[in-house]
Coordinates of C-alpha atoms and ligand atoms in Angstrom, one line a residue:
X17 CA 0.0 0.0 0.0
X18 CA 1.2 3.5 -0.7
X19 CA 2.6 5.6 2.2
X20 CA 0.3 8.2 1.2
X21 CA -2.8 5.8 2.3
X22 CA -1.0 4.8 5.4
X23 CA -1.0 8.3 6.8
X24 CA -4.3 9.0 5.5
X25 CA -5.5 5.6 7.5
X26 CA -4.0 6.7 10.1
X27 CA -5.4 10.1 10.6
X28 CA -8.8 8.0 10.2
X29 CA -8.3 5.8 13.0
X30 CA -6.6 8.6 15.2
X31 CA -9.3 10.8 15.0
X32 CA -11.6 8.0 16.0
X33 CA -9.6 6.5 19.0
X34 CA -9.0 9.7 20.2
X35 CA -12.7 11.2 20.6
X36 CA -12.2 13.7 17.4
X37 CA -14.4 12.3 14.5
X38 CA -16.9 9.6 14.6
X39 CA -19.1 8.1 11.9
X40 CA -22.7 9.4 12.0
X41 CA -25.0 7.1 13.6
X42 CA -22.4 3.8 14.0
X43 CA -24.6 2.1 15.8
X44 CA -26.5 1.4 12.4
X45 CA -23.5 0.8 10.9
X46 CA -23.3 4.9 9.7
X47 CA -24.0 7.0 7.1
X48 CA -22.0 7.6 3.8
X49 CA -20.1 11.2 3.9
X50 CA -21.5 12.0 7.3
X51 CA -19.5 12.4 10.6
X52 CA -20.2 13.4 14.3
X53 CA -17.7 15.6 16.5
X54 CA -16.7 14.2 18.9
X55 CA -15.4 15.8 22.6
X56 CA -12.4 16.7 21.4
X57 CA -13.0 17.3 17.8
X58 CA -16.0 19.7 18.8
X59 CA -13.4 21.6 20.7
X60 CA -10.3 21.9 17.9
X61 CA -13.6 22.5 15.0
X62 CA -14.9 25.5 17.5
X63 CA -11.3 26.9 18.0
X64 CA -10.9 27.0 14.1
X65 CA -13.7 28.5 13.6
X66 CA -13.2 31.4 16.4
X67 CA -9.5 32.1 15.1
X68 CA -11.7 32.4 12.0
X69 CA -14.2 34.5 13.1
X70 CA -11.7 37.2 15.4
X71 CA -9.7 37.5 12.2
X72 CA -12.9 38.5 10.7
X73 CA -15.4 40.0 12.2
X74 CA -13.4 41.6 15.3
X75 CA -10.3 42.3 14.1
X76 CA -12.4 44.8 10.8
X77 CA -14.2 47.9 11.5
X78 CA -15.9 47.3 8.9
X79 CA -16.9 43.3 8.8
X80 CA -19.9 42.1 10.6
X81 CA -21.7 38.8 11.7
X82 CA -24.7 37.1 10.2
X83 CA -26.1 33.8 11.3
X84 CA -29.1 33.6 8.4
X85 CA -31.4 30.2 8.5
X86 CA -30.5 27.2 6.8
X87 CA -34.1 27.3 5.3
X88 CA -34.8 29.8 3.1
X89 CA -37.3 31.1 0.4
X90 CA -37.3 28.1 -2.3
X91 CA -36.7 31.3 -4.9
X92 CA -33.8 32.2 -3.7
X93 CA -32.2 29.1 -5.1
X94 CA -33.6 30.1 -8.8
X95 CA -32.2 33.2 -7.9
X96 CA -28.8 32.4 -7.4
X97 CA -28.9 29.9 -10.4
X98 CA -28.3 26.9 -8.2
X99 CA -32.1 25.6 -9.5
X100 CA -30.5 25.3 -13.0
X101 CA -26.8 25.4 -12.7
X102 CA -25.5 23.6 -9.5
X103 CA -24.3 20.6 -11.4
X104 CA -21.9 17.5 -11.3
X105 CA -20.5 15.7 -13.9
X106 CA -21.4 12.2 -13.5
X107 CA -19.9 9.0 -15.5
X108 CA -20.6 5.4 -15.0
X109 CA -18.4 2.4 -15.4
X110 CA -20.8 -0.1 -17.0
X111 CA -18.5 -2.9 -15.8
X112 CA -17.9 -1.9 -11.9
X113 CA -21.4 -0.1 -11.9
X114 CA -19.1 2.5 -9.7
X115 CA -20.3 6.4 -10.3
X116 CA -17.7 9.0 -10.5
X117 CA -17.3 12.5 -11.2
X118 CA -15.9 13.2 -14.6
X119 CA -14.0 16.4 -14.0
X120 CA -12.6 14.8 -11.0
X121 CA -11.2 11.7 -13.2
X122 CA -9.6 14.4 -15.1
X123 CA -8.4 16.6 -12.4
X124 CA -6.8 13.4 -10.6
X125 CA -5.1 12.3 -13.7
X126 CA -3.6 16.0 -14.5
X127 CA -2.3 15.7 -10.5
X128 CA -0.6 12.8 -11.0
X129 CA 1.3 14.3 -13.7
X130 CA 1.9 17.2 -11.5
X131 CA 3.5 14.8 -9.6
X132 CA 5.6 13.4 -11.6
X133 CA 7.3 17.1 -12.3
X134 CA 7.5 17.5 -8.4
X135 CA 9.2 14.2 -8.2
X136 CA 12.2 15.3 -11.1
X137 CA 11.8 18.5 -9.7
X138 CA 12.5 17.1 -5.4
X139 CA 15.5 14.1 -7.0
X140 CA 17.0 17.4 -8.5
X141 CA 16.7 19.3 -5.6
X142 CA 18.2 16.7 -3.5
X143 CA 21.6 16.3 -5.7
X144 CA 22.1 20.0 -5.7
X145 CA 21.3 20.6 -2.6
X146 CA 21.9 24.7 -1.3
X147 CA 22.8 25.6 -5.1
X148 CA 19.5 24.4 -6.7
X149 CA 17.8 27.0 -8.8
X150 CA 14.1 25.5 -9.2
X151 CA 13.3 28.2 -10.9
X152 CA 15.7 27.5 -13.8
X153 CA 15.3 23.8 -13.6
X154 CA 11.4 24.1 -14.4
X155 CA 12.3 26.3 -17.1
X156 CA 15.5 24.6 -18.6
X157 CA 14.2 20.5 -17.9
X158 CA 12.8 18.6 -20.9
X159 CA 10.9 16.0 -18.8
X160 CA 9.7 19.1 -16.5
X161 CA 8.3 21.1 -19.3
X162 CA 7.2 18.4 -20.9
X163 CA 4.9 16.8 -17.4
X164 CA 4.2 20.7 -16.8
X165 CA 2.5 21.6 -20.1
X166 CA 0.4 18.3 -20.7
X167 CA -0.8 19.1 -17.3
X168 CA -1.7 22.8 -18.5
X169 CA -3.2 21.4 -21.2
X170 CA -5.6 19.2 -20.2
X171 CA -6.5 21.5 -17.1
X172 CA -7.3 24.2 -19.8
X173 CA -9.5 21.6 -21.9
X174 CA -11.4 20.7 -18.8
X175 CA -12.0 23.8 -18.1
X176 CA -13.2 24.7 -22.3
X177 CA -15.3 21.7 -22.0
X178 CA -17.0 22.3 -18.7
X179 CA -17.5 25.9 -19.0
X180 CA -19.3 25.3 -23.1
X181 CA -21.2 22.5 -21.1
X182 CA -19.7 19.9 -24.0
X183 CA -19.8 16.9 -21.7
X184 CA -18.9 14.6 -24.9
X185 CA -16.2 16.8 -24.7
X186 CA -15.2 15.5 -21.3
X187 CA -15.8 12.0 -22.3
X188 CA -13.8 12.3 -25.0
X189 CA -11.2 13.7 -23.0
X190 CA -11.4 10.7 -20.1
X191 CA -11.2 7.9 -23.4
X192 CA -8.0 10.1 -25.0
X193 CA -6.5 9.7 -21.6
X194 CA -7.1 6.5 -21.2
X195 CA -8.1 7.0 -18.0
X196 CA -9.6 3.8 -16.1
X197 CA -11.7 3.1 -13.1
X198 CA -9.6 4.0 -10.5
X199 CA -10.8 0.8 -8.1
X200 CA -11.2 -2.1 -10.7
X201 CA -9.1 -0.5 -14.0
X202 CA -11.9 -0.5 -16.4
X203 CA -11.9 1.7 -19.5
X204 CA -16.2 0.8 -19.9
X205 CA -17.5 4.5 -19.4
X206 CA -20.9 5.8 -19.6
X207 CA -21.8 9.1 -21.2
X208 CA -21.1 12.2 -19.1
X209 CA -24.4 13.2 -17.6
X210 CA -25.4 16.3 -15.0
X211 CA -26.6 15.7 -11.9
X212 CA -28.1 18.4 -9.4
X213 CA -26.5 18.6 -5.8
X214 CA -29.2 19.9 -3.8
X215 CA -31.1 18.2 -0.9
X216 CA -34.9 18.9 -1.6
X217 CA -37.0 18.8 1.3
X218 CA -40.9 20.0 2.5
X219 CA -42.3 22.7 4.9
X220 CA -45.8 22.3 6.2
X221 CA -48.2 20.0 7.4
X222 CA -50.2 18.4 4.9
X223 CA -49.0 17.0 1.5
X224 CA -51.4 19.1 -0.3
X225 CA -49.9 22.2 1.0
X226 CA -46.3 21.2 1.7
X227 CA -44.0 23.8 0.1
X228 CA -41.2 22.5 -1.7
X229 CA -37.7 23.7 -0.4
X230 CA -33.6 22.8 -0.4
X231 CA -31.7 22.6 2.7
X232 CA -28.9 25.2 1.9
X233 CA -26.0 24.1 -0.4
X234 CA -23.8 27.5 0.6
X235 CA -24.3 29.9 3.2
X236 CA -23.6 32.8 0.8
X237 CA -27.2 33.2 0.0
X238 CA -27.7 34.3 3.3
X239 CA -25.7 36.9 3.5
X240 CA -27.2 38.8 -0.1
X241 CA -30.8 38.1 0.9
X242 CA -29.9 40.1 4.4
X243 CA -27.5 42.8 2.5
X244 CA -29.9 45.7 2.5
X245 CA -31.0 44.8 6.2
X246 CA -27.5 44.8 7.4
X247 CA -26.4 48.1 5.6
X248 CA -29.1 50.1 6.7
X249 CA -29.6 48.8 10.3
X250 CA -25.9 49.2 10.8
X251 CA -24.9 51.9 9.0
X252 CA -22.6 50.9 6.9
X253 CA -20.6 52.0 4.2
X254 CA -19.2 50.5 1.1
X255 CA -16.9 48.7 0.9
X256 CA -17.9 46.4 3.8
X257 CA -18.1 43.0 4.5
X258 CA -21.1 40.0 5.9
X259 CA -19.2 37.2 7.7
X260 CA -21.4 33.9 8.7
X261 CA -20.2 30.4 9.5
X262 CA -22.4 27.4 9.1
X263 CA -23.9 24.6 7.9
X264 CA -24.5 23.4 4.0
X265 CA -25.7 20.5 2.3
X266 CA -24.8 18.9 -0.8
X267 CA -25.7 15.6 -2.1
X268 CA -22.0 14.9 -3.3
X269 CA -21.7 12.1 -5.5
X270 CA -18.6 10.8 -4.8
X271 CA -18.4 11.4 -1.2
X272 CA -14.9 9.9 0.0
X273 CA -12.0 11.2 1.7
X274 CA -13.7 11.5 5.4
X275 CA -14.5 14.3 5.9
X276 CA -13.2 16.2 2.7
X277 CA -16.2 16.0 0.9
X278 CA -19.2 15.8 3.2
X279 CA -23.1 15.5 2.6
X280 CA -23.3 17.9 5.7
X281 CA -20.4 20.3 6.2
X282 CA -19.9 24.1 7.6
X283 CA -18.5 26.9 6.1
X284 CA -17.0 29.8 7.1
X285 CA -17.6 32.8 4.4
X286 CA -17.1 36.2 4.2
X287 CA -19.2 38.3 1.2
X288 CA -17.4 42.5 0.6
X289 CA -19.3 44.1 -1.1
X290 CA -17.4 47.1 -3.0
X291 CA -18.0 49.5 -5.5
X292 CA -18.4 48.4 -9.1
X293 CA -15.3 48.5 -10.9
X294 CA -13.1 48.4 -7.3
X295 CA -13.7 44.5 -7.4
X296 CA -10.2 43.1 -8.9
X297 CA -8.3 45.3 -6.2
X298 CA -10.3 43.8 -3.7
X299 CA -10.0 40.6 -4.9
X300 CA -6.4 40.2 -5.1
X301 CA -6.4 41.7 -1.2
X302 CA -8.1 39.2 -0.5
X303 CA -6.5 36.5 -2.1
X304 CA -3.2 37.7 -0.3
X305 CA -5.4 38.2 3.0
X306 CA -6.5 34.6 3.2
X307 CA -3.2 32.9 2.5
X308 CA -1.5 34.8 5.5
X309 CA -4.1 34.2 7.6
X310 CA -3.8 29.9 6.8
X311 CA 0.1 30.4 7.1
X312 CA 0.0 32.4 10.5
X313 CA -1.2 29.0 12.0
X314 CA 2.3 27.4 11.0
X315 CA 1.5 24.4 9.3
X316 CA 4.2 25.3 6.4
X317 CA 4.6 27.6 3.5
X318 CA 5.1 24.7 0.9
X319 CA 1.8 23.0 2.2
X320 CA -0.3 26.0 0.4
X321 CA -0.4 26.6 -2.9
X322 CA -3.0 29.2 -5.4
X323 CA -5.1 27.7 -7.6
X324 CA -6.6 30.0 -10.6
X325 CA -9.4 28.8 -11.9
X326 CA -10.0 28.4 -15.7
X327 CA -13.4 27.3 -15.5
X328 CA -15.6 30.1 -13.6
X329 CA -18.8 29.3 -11.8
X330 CA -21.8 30.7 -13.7
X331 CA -21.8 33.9 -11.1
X332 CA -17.6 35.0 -11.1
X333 CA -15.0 37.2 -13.1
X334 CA -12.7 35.8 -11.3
X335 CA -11.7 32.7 -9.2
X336 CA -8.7 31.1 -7.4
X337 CA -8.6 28.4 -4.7
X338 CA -6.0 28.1 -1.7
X339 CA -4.9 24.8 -2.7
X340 CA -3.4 22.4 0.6
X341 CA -1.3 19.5 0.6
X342 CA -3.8 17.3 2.1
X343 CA -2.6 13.1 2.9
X344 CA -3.8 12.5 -0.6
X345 CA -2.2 15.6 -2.5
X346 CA -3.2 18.9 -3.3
X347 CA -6.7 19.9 -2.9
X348 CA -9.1 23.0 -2.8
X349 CA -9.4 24.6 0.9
X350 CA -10.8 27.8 0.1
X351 CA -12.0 29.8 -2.8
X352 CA -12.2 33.4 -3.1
X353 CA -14.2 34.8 -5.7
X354 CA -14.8 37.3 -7.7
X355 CA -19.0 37.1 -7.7
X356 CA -19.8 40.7 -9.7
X357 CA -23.5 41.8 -9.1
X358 CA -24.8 38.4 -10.7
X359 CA -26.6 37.5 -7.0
X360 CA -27.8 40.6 -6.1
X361 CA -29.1 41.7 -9.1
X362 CA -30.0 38.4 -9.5
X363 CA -32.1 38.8 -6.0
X364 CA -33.5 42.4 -7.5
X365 CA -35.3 40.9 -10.2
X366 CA -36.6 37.6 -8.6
X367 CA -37.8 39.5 -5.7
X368 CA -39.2 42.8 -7.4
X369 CA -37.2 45.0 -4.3
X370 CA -34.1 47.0 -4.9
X371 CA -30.9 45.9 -3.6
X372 CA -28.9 49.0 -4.0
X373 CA -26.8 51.2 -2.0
X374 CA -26.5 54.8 -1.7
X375 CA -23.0 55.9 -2.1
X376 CA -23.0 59.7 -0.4
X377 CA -19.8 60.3 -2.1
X378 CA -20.3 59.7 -5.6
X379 CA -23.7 60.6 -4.9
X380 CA -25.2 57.8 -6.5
X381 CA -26.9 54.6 -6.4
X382 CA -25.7 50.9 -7.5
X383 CA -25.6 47.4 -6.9
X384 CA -22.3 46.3 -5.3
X385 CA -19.7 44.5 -6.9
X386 CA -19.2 41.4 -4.3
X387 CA -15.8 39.8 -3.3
X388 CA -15.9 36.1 -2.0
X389 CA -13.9 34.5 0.6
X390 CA -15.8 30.8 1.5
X391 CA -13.5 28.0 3.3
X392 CA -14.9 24.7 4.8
X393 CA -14.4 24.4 8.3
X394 CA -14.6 20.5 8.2
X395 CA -11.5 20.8 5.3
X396 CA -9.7 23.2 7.7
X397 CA -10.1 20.6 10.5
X398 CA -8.4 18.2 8.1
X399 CA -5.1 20.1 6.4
X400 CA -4.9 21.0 10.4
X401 CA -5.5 17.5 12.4
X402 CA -3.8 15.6 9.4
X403 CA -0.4 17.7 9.4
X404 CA 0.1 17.4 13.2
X405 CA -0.6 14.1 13.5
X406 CA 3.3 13.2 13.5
X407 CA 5.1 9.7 14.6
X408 CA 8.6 10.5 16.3
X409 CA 11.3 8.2 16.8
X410 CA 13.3 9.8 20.4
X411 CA 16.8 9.4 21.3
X412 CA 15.9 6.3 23.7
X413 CA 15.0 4.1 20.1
X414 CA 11.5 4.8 21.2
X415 CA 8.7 6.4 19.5
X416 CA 5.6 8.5 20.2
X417 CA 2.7 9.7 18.4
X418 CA 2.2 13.1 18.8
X419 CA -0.6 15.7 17.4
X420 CA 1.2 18.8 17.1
X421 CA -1.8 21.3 16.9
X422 CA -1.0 24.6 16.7
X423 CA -1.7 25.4 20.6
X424 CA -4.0 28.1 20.0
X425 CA -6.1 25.5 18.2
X426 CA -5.5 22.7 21.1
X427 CA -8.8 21.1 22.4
X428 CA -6.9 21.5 25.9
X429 CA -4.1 23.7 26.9
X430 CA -2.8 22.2 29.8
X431 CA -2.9 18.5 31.7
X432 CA -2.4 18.7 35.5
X433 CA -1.2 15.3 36.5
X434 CA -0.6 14.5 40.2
X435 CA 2.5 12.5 40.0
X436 CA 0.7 10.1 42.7
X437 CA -2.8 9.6 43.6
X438 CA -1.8 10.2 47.5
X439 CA 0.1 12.8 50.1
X440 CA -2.5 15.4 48.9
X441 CA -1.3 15.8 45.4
X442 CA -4.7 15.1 43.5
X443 CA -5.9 18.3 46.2
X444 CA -2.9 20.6 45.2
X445 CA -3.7 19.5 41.3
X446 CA -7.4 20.1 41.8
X447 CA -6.9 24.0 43.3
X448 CA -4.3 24.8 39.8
X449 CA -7.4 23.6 37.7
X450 CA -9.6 25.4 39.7
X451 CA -7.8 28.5 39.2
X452 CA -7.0 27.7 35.5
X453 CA -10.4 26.6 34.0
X454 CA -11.5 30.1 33.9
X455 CA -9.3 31.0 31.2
X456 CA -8.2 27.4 29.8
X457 CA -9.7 24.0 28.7
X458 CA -8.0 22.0 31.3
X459 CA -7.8 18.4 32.1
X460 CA -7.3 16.3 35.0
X461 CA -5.5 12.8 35.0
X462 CA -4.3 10.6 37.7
X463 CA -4.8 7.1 35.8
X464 CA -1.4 5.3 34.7
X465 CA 2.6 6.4 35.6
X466 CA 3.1 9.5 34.8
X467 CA 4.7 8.8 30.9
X468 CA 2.2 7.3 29.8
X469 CA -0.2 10.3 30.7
X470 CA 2.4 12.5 29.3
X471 CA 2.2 10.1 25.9
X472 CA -1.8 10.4 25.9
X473 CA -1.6 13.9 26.1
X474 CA 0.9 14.1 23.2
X475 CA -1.7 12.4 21.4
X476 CA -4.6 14.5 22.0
X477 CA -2.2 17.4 21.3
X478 CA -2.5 19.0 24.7
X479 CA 0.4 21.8 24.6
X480 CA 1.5 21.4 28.2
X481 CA 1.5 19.1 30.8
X482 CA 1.9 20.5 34.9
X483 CA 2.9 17.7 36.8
X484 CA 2.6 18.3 40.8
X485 CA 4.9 16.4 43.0
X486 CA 6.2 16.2 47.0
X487 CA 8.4 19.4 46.5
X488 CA 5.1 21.3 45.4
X489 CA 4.0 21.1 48.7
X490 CA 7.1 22.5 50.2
X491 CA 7.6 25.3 47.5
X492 CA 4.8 25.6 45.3
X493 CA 6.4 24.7 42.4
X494 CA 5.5 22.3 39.7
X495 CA 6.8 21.1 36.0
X496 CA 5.5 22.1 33.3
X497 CA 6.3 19.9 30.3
X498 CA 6.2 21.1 26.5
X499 CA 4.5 18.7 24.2
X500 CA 6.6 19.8 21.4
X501 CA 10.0 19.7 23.0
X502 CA 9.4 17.6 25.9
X503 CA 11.3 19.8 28.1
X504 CA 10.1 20.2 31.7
X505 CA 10.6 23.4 33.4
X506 CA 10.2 23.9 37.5
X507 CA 8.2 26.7 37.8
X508 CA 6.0 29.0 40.5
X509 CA 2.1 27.8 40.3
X510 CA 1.8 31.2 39.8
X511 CA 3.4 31.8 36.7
X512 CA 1.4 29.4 34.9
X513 CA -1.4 31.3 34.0
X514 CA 1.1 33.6 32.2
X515 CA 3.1 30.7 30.2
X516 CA 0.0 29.0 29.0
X517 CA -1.2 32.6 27.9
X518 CA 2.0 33.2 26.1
X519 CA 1.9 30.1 23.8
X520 CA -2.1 30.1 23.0
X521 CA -3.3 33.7 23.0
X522 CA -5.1 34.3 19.3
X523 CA -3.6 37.6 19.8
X524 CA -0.3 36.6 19.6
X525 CA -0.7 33.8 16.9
X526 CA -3.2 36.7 14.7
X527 CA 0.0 38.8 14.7
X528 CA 1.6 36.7 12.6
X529 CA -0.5 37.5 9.8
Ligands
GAP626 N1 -20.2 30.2 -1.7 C1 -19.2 29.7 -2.5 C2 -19.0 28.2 -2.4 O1 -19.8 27.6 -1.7 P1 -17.5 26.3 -3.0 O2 -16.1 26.3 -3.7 O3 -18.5 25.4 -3.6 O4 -18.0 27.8 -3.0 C3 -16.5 26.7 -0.7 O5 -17.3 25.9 -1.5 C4 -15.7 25.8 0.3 O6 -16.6 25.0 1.0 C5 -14.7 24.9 -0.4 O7 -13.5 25.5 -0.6 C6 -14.5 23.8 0.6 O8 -13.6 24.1 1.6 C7 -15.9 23.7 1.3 N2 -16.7 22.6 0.7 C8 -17.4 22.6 -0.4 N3 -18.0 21.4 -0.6 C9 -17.7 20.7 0.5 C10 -18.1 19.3 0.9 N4 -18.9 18.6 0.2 N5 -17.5 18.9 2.1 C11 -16.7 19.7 2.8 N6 -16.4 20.9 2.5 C12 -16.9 21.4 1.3

């Protein structure tokens, strides 16, 4: 099996054993593409999405909240095209039966090439070593150039095809590749057909009178439907931004990679609306905005890349994902957008009301230009939890397993372990939590020698662990253990609070954007 599956596997089954992620309903042996929190995953998810939300919404004058119902008005989704135009792909293998999306055949297969160039690219890089020039080698390397511009190439067909809705285009293109069933190796395809994502579902009482309606497949609908309230009841000027997080439902069709690609996810999206013609500046501020804000949590600069799309959704000018380097390559994250007035406008003339804004300086009215920012909480969980979970081999021959979050994302900041269960150590423990717990997620555990609860901490990717011993009671001193490191400190109870603070504050990890 590949290495790549291994880790994947194992982020799977770490997640599980370690209260993080749990199948939906297991009991009834789950449900495809849909996953429970669990106690700590609820807690890493809801730190995500508050670093999300502070970078947002508190740290912008001019950014504010929304938290809009998942039901809406079943017009709205004629409105915002999703009625006609919010579409898959599909293709069958007649031979496996197995359904598959037909851009995502394509897209894998362009990866893979990708790949190939990264793999010249790394070997070269490794025999050079300090005077490697990559720049020049992509440039001056047959093999390179040659990987890099078949992968442009089909990208850029995908994108003709998709875009001119030719799906014997794509068909053609998946037969001229050659490209096979990726579980059984079959060439057998159906034609491409187009299948609609969103969940339907009924309001009301009586069948008679039931009123048809979709559970939401973005939050972003929200937000326009509410823009006028929001401007007016808080005053705000353009440009300004809507920020929501939440739930949205799509019925994916190919539905694998945990919790990649969900039925049920949450996103995190931010709508700016600006002037009209202001919207590329805006755009590209954002596009830089995002990316710091992903690399201020440290997970590594080569781990990110940008992503411009060819194909645009029927409603942008402009489009470009944050791509990560998730255990199974590189995959969209986030995507910012460039949406024009399509949805307002869009909302004007389904709706009969005016969605326009006064602008006192130019002294007149129009509907805003809007710039996109939408991530996926439940993807941001993964590039997180999947890139910390690391296995270390230690001086001793030993090794650990150790999730190293970043620690203002941790679930808990701080263990206190009594180093025995007697000689009033649990009492002295208890009092630090007591003291602690109104700032910090803090945990108590006495159970098992004192390594192995530092190695089940690790694991849960608490950042420290206080251990309380006999010379706390004479000097009211403890250790305090780095999960990173593993080097213990003695230090005064009271300086805790202020260490902890240091290492998690969102303060001092937001600076680094
Ligand atoms: N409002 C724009 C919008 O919804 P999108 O690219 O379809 O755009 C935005 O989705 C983000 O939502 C994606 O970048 C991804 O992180 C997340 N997302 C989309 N579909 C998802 C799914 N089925 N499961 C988990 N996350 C998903």
């Amino acid at each position: 099996m590949a290495k790549q599956e291994d880790i994947f596997k194992n982020v799977v089954s770490h997640a599980k054993e370690y209260g993080f992620i749990f199948p939906s309903s297991e009991v009834y042996d789950g449900l495809s593409a849909v996953y429970d929190y669990a106690q700590n995953g609820v807690e890493l998810k809801k730190n995500i999405r508050e670093y999300w939300w502070k970078s947002m919404v508190q740290m912008n004058e001019n950014i504010v909240g929304l938290d809009a119902a998942i039901l809406m008005h079943p017009t709205t989704w004629k409105a915002s095209g999703h009625v006609d135009a919010f579409n898959d792909p599909l293709i069958d293998n007649k031979d496996s039966k197995k359904r598959y999306r037909a851009d995502v055949l394509v897209e894998d297969y362009a990866e893979k090439i990708h790949q190939k160039a990264q793999k010249e690219i790394d070997k070269a890089k490794a025999r050079f070593g300090d005077a490697f020039n990559e720049q020049e080698f992509i440039t001056t390397n047959a093999r390179v150039i040659e990987y890099l511009a078949k992968e442009k190439e089909i990208r850029e067909r995908l994108g003709r095809s998709l875009g001119a809705g030719d799906l014997d285009d794509v068909k053609a293109l998946i037969e001229e590749l050659e490209i096979a069933d990726p579980e059984t190796g079959s060439k057998n395809w159906t034609d491409v057909k187009q299948f609609n994502l969103m969940f339907g579902t009924k309001l009301g009482a009586s069948a008679e009178n039931a009123m048809d309606l979709y559970l939401r497949p973005e939050t972003a609908q929200g937000i326009f439907v509410n823009f006028l309230n929001v401007q007016k009841s808080g005053r705000m000027k353009v440009p300004f931004g809507i920020a929501q997080t939440g739930k949205a439902f799509r019925n994916e069709i190919v539905a694998r990679q945990f919790i990649f690609r969900m039925r049920e996810f949450e996103q995190m999206e931010m709508q700016f609306f600006v002037r009209p013609g202001e919207e590329m500046k805006w755009y590209e501020h954002w596009k830089e905005t995002r990316l710091k804000w992903h690399l201020s949590l440290g997970l590594g600069k080569e781990n990110y890349r940008y992503h411009d799309h060819e194909k645009l959704a029927h409603y942008a000018n402009a489009a470009a994902d944050i791509e990560f380097n998730f255990p199974f390559g590189f995959k969209e994250l986030e995507g910012i957008h460039s949406r024009t007035d399509f949805d307002l406008k869009a909302h004007e003339e389904y709706s009969g009301r005016k969605l326009q804004y006064f602008d006192p300086e130019l002294n007149e009215n129009y509907v805003p230009y809007v710039v996109e920012t939408s991530v996926g909480l439940d993807r941001m969980f993964l590039a997180v939890f999947a890139t910390s979970l690391k296995e270390e081999t230690l001086e001793d021959g030993s090794t650990r397993t150790v999730l190293q979050l970043p620690a203002v994302l941790a679930p808990t900041k701080a263990a206190v372990l009594p180093l025995v269960k007697k000689d009033g150590l649990p009492e002295v423990s208890r009092k630090i939590i007591e003291d602690l717990k109104w700032d910090f997620n803090v945990a108590y555990d006495e159970k098992d020698a004192v390594g192995r609860r530092y190695r089940r901490q690790d694991a849960l990717g608490t950042p420290f662990c206080i251990t309380v011993d006999h010379q706390t009671l004479e000097d009211e001193t403890v250790t305090i253990r780095h999960r990173d490191t593993m080097k213990q400190d003695r230090v005064k109870i009271a300086e805790l609070r202020g260490i902890i603070e240091n290492e998690v504050s969102m303060k001092n990890w937001l600076m680094k954007m």
